[in-house]
Tab-separated table of C-alpha atoms in Angstrom:
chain	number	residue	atom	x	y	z
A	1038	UNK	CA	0.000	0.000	0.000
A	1039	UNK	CA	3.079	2.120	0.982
A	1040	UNK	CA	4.681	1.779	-2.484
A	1041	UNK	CA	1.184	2.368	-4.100
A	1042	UNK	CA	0.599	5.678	-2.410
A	1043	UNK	CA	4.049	6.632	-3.111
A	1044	UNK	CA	4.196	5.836	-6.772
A	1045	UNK	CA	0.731	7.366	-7.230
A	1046	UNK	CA	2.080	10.673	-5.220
A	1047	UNK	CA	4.943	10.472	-7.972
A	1048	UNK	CA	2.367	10.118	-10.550
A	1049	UNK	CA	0.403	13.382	-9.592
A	1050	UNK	CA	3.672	15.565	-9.184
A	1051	UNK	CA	4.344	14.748	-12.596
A	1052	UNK	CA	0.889	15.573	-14.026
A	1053	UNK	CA	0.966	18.958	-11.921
A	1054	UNK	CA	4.528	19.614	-13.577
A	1055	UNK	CA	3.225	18.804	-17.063
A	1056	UNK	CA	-0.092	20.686	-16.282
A	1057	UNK	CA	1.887	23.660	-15.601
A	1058	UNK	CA	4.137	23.325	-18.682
A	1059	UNK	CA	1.471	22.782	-20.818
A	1060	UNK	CA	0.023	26.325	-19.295
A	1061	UNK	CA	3.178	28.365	-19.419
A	1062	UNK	CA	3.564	27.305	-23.683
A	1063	UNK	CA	-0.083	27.963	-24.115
A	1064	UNK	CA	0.374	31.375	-22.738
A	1065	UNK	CA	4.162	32.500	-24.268
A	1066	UNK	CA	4.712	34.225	-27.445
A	1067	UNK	CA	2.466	33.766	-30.323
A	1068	UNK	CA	5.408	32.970	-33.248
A	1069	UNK	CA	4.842	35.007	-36.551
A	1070	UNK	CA	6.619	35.014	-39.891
A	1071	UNK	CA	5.416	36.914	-42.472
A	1072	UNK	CA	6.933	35.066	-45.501
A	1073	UNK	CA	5.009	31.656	-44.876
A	1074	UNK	CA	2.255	33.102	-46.821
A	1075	UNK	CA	-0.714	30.473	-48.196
A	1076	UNK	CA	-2.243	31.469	-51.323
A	1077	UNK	CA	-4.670	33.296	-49.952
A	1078	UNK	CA	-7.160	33.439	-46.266
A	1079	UNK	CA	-10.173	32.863	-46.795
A	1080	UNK	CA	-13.500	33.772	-45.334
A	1081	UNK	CA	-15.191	30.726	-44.883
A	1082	UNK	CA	-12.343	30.095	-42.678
A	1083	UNK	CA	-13.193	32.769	-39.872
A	1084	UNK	CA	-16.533	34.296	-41.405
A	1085	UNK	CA	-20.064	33.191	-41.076
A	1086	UNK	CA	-21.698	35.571	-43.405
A	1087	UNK	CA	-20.993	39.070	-45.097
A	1088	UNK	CA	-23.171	41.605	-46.344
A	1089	UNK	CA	-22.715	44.809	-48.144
A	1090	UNK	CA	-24.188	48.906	-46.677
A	1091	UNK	CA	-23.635	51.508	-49.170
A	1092	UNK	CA	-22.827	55.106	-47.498
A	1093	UNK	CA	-23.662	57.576	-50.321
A	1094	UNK	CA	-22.606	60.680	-50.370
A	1095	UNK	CA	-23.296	64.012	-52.343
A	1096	UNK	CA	-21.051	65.318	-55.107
A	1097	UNK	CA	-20.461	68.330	-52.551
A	1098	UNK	CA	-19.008	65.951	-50.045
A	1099	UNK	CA	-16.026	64.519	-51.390
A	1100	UNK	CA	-14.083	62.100	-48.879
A	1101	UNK	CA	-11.085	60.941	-49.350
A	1102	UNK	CA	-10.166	57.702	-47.506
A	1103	UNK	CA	-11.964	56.301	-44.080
A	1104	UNK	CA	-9.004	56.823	-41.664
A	1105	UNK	CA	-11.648	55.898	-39.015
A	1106	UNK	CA	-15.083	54.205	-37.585
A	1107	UNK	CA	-16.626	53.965	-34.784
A	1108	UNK	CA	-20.049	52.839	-34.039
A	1109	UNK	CA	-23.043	53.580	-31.633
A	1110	UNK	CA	-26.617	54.280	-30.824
A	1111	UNK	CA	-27.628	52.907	-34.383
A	1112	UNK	CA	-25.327	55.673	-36.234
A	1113	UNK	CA	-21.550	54.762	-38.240
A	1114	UNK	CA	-19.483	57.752	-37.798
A	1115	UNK	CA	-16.529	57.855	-40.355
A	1116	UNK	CA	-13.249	59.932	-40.100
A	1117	UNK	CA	-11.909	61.757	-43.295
A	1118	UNK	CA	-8.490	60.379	-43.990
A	1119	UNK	CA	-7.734	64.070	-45.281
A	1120	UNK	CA	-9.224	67.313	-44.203
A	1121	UNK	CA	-13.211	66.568	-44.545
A	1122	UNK	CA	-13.445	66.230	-40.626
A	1123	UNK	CA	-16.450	63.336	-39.487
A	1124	UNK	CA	-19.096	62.093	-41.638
A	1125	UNK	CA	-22.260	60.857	-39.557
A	1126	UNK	CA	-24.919	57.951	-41.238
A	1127	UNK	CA	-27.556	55.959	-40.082
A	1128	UNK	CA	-26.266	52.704	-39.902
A	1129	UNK	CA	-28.689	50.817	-41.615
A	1130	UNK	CA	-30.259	52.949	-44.213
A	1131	UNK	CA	-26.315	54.564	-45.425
A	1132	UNK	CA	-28.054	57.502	-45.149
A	1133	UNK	CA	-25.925	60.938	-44.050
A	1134	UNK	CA	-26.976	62.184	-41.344
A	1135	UNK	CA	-24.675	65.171	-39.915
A	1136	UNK	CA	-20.968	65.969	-41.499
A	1137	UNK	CA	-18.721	67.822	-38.925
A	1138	UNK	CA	-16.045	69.746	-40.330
A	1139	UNK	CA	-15.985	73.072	-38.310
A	1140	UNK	CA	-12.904	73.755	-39.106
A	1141	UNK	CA	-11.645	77.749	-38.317
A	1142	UNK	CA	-9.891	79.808	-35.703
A	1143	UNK	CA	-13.044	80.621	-33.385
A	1144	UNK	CA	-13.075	79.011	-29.645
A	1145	UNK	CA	-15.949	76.413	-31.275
A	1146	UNK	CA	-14.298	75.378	-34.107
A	1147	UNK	CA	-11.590	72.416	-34.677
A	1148	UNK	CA	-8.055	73.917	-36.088
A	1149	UNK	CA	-6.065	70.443	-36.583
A	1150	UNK	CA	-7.628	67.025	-35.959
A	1151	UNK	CA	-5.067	64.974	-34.001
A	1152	UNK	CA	-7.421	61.954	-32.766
A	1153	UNK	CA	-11.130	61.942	-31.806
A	1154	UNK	CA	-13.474	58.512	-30.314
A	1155	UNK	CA	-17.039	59.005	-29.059
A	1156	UNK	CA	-18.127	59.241	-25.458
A	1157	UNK	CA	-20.942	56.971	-25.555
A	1158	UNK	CA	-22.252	58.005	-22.358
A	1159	UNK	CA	-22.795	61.570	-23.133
A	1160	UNK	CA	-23.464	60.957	-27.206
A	1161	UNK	CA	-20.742	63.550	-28.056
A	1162	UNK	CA	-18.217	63.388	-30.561
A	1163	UNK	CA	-15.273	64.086	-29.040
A	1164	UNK	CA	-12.299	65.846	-30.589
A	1165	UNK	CA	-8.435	66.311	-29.452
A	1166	UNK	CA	-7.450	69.766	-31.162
A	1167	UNK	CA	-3.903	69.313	-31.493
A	1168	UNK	CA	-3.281	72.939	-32.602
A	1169	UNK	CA	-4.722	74.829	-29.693
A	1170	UNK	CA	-4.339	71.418	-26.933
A	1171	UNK	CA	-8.072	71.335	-26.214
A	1172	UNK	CA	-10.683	68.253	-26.265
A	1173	UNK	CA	-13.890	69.878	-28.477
A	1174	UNK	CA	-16.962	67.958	-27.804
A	1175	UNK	CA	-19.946	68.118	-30.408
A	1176	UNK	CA	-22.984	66.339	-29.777
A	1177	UNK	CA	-24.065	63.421	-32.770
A	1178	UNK	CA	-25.617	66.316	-35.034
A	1179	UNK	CA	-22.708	68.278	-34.836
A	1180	UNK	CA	-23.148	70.878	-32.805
A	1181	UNK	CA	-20.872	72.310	-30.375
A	1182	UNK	CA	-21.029	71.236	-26.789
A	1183	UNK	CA	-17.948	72.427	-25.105
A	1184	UNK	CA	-14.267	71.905	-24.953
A	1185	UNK	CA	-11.173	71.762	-22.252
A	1186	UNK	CA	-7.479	72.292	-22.128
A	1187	UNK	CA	-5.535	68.799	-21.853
A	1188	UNK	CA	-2.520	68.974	-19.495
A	1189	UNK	CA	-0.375	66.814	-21.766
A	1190	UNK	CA	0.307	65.664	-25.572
A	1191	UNK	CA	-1.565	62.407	-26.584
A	1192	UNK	CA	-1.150	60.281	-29.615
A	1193	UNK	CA	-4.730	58.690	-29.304
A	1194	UNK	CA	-8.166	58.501	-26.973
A	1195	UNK	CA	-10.664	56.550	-25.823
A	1196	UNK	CA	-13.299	57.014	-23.355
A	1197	UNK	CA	-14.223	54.276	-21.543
A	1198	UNK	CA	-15.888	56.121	-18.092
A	1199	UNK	CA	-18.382	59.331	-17.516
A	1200	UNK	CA	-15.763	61.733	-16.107
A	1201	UNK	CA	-12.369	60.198	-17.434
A	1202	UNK	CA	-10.362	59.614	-20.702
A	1203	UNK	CA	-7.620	56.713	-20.876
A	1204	UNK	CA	-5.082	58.594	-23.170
A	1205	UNK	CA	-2.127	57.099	-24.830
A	1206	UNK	CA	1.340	58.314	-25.652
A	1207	UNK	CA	3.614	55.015	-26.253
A	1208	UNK	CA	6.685	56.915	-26.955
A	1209	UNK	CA	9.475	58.107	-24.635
A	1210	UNK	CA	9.021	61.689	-24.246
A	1211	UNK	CA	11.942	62.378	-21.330
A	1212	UNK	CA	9.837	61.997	-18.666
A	1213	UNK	CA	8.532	65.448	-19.612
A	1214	UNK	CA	5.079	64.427	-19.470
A	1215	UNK	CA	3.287	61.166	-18.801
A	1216	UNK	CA	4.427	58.175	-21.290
A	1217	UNK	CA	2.094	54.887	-22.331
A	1218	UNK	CA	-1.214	54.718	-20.568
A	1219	UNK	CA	-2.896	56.926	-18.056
A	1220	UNK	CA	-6.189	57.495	-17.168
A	1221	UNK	CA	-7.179	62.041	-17.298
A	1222	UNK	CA	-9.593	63.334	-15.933
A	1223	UNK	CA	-10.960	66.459	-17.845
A	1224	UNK	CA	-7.886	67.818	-18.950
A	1225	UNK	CA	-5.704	66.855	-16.114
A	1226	UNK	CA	-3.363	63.464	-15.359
A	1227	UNK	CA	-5.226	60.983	-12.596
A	1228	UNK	CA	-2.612	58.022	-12.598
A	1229	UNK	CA	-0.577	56.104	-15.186
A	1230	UNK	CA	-2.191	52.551	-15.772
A	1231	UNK	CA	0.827	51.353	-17.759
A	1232	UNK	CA	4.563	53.065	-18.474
A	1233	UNK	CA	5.959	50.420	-20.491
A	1234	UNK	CA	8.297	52.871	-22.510
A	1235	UNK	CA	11.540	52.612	-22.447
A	1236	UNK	CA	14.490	54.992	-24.790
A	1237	UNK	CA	14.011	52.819	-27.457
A	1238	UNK	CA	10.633	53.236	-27.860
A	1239	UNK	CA	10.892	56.362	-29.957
A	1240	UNK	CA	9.524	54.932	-33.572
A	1241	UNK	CA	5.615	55.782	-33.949
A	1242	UNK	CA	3.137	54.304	-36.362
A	1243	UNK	CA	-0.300	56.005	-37.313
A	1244	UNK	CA	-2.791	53.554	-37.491
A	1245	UNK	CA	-5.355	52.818	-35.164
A	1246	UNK	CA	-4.058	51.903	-31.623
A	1247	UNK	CA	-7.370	50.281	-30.476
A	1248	UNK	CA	-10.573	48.434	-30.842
A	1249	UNK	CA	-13.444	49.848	-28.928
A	1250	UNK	CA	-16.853	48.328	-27.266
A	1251	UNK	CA	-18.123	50.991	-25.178
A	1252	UNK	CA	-16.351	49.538	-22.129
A	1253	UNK	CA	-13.297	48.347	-22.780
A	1254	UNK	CA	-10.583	48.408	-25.737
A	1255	UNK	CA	-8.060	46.042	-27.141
A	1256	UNK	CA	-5.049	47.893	-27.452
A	1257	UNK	CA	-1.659	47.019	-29.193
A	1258	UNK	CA	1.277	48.065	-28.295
A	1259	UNK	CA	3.394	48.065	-31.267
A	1260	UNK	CA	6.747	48.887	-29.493
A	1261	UNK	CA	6.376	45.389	-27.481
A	1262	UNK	CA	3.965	43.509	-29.411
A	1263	UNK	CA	1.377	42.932	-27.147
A	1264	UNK	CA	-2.142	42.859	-27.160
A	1265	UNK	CA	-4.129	44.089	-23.927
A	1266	UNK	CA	-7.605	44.860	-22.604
A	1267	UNK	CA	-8.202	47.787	-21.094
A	1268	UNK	CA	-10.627	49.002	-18.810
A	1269	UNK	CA	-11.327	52.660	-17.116
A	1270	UNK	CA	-8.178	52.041	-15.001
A	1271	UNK	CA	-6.836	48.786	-15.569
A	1272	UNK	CA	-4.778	47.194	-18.101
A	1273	UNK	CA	-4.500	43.284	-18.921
A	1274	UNK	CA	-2.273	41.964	-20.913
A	1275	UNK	CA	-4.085	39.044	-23.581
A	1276	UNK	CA	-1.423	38.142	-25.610
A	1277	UNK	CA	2.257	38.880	-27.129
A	1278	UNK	CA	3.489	38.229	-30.210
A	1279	UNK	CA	7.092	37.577	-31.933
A	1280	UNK	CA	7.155	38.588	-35.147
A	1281	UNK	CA	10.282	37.784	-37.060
A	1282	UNK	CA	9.970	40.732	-39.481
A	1283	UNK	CA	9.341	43.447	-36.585
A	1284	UNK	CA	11.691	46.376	-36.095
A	1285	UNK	CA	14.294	45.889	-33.648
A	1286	UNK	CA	13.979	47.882	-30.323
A	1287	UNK	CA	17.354	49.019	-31.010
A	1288	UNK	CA	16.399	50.721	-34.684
A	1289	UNK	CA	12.771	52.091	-33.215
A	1290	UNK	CA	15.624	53.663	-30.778
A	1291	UNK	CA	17.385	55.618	-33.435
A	1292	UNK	CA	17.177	59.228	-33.563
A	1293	UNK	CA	17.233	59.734	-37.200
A	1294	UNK	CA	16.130	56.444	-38.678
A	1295	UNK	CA	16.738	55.878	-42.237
A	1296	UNK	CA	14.399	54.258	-45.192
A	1297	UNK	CA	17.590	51.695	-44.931
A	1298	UNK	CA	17.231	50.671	-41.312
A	1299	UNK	CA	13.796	49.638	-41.812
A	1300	UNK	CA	13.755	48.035	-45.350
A	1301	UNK	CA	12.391	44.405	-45.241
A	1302	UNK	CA	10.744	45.687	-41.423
A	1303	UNK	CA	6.868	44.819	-41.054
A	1304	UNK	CA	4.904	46.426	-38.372
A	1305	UNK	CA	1.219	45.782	-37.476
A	1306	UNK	CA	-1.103	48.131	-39.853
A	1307	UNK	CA	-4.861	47.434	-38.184
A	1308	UNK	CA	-5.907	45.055	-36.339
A	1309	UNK	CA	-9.585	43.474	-35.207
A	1310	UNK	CA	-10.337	41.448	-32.265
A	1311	UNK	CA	-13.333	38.795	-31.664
A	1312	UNK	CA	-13.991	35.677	-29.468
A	1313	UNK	CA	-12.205	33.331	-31.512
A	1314	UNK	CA	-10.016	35.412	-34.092
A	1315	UNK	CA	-8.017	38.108	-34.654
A	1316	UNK	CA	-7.415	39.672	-38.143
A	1317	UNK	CA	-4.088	41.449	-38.449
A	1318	UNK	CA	-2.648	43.320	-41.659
A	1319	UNK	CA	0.620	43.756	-41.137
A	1320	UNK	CA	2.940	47.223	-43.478
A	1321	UNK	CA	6.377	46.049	-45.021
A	1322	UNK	CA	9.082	48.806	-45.663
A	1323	UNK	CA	10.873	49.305	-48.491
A	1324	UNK	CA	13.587	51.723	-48.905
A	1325	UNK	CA	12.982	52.360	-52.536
A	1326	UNK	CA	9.061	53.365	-52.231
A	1327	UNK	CA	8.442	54.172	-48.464
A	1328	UNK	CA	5.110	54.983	-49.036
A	1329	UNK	CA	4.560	51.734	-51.126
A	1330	UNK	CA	1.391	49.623	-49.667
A	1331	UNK	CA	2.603	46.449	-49.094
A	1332	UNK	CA	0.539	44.673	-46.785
A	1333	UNK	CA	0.413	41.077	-45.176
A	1334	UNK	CA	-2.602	40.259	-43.873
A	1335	UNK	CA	-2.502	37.676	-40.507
A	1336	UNK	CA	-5.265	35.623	-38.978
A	1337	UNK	CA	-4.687	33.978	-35.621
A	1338	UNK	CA	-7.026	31.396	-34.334
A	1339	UNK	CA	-7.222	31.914	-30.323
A	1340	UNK	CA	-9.177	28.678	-29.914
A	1341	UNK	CA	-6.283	26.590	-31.754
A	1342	UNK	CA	-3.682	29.073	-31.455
A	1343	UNK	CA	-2.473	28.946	-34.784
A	1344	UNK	CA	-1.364	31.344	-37.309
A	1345	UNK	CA	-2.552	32.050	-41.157
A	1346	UNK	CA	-0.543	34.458	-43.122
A	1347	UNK	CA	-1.588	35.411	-46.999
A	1348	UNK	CA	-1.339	38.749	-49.766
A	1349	UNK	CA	-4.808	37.611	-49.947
A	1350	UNK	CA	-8.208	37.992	-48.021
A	1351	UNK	CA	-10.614	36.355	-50.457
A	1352	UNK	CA	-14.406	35.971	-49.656
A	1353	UNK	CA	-15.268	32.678	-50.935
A	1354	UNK	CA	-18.531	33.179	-49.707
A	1355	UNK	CA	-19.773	35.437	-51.779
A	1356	UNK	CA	-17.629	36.176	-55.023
A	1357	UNK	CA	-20.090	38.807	-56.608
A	1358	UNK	CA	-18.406	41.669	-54.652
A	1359	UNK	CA	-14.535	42.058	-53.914
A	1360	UNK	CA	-13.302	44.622	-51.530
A	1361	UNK	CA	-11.141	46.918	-52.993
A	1362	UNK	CA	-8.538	48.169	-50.420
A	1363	UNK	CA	-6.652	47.569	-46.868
A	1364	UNK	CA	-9.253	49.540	-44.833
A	1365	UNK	CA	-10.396	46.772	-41.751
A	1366	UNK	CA	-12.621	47.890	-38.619
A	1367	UNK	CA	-14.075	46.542	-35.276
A	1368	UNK	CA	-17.580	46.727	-34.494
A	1369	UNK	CA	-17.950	44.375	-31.801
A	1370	UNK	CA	-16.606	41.104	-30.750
A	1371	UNK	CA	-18.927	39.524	-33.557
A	1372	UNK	CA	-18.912	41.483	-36.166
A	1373	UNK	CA	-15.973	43.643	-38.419
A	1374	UNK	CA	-16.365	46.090	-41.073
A	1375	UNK	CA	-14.100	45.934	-44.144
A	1376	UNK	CA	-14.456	49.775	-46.431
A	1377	UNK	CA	-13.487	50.210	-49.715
A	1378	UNK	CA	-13.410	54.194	-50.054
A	1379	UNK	CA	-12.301	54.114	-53.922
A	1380	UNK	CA	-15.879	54.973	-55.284
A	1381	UNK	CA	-16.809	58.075	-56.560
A	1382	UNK	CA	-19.602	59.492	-54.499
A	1383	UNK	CA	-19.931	56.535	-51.734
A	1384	UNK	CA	-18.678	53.829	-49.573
A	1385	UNK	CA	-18.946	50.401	-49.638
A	1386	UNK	CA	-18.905	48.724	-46.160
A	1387	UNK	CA	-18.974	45.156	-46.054
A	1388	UNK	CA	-19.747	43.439	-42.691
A	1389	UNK	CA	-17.940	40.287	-41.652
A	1390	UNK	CA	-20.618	38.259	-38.942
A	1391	UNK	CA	-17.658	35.974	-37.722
A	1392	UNK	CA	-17.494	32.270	-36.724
């Protein structure tokens, strides 16, 4: 009975050790390389069904590219990649609804658009004025609210509680003012929620920095490759990944980078989130055409844990309508939005419903 017990003790140490082993691998570094590309990823593989919105718009009301989208309280609101300000529709008809693009020098009027998100509690648009340092808030039709000073530079927004604003600013900045993610409070710092910037982390990239839901956001942190959800004041990190194409630390560190540093470098362009998937399209450099497109697209499976990589994103599902385009936005944890802004005179969303 003795050696029983003993073996069996031996037994269960050595499940517990495996358990745990089997935990800490599920939970490391999702591996990435960008040249194992299939011929293409397709939407059957991730996608339940997709259907097409058209937004149209008025031969007065050029836009020229979707540089953002948010959505809430039945309306799509779409930021002007150039200087056309927010475009407001009703989400299911297409139909425009209110176009904000106060643009001037008066105390109620936007000089330079740095980033903007909507307050969902309030229903205000809300609007970082990086030329004067002020949030301007307009309600959904447009109309000017009100606006505050901000005590520090951000890079992007979101607001995820009534009387605060998580603001981020991943790049070192000296220490003279707040660096990563911190939570303000009208205008003024409350306390940092993560400061994960180090010297090196001096390279920014445009793109959107976040998914939003109205509570919470997935944010990716493209100095560190991670993926986190964050809340009003907390910060959880979901998942890091190693890309073998990334930047170095040590060239995002340089001063004066050069088109030759990052040549053959891939950083993440957009990225959605859902319950089983996430859809990355990843930008390569090239020293010859910087501002060449070329653009990897990358779909993990969180369930299986594995990774797709293709030029392609076909829908297979429907081959009547091809998207035209790199443009890719969250929704919700169910559904994504892929725009082609090419058309003359409208939009064309279509809407992934995911697996």
């Amino acid at each position: 009975n003795y050696k029983i017990m003993k073996n069996c003790f031996y037994l269960l140490c050595f499940l517990c050790i495996l358990t745990a082993c089997q935990k800490k691998n599920l939970s490391g570094p999702i591996q990435v390389d960008l040249t194992k590309t299939e011929n293409a990823i397709n939407y059957s593989s991730f996608v339940d069904s997709a259907t097409i919105v058209t937004l149209e718009l008025s031969d007065s009301l050029p836009i020229n590219g979707a540089s953002g989208l948010f959505f809430d309280d039945g309306k799509l609101f779409v930021k002007d990649s150039g200087q056309e300000g927010i475009f407001v529709f009703d989400e299911k008809s297409g139909q425009q609804l209110a176009h904000l693009n106060a643009f001037g020098e008066g105390p109620e009027e936007i000089k330079r658009i740095g980033v903007w998100c909507l307050d969902s509690f309030q229903k205000h648009i809300c609007i970082f004025d990086k030329a004067d340092m002020k949030v301007k808030e307009y309600d959904y039709a447009g109309n000017y609210i009100s606006s505050f000073p901000m005590e520090y530079f951000l890079l992007d927004m979101v607001k995820l509680g009534k009387e605060s604003m998580v603001c981020f600013y991943p790049i070192f900045a000296g220490h003279e003012q707040p660096e990563g993610v911190w939570l303000d409070n009208m205008g003024h710092f409350n306390k940092s929620i993560s400061s994960h910037v180090t010297e090196s982390c001096r390279f920014h990239y445009f793109p959107i920095m976040y998914n939003w839901n109205g509570s919470s956001a997935y944010y990716y942190d493209r100095n560190w490759d991670e993926l986190s959800l964050v809340t009003n004041d907390t910060l959880q990190l979901l998942y890091t990944f190693d890309i073998k194409q990334a930047i170095p630390l040590s060239v995002k560190g340089e001063r004066d980078l050069t088109p030759q540093k990052l040549d053959g470098r891939s950083i993440v362009h957009q990225f959605t989130y859902s319950n089983n998937f996430i859809l990355f399209s990843f930008h390569t450099f090239h020293q010859d055409d910087m501002s060449q497109k070329d653009i990897t697209w990358m779909l993990f499976d969180k369930r299986k844990r594995t990774v797709s990589t293709s030029k392609s994103l076909i829908n297979d599902l429907n081959a009547e309508y091809e998207i035209k385009g790199y443009g890719l936005f969250y929704k919700n944890d169910h559904t994504w939005v892929r725009v082609d802004d090419s058309l003359d005179g409208k939009i064309q969303l279509e809407y992934l419903y995911l697996q």
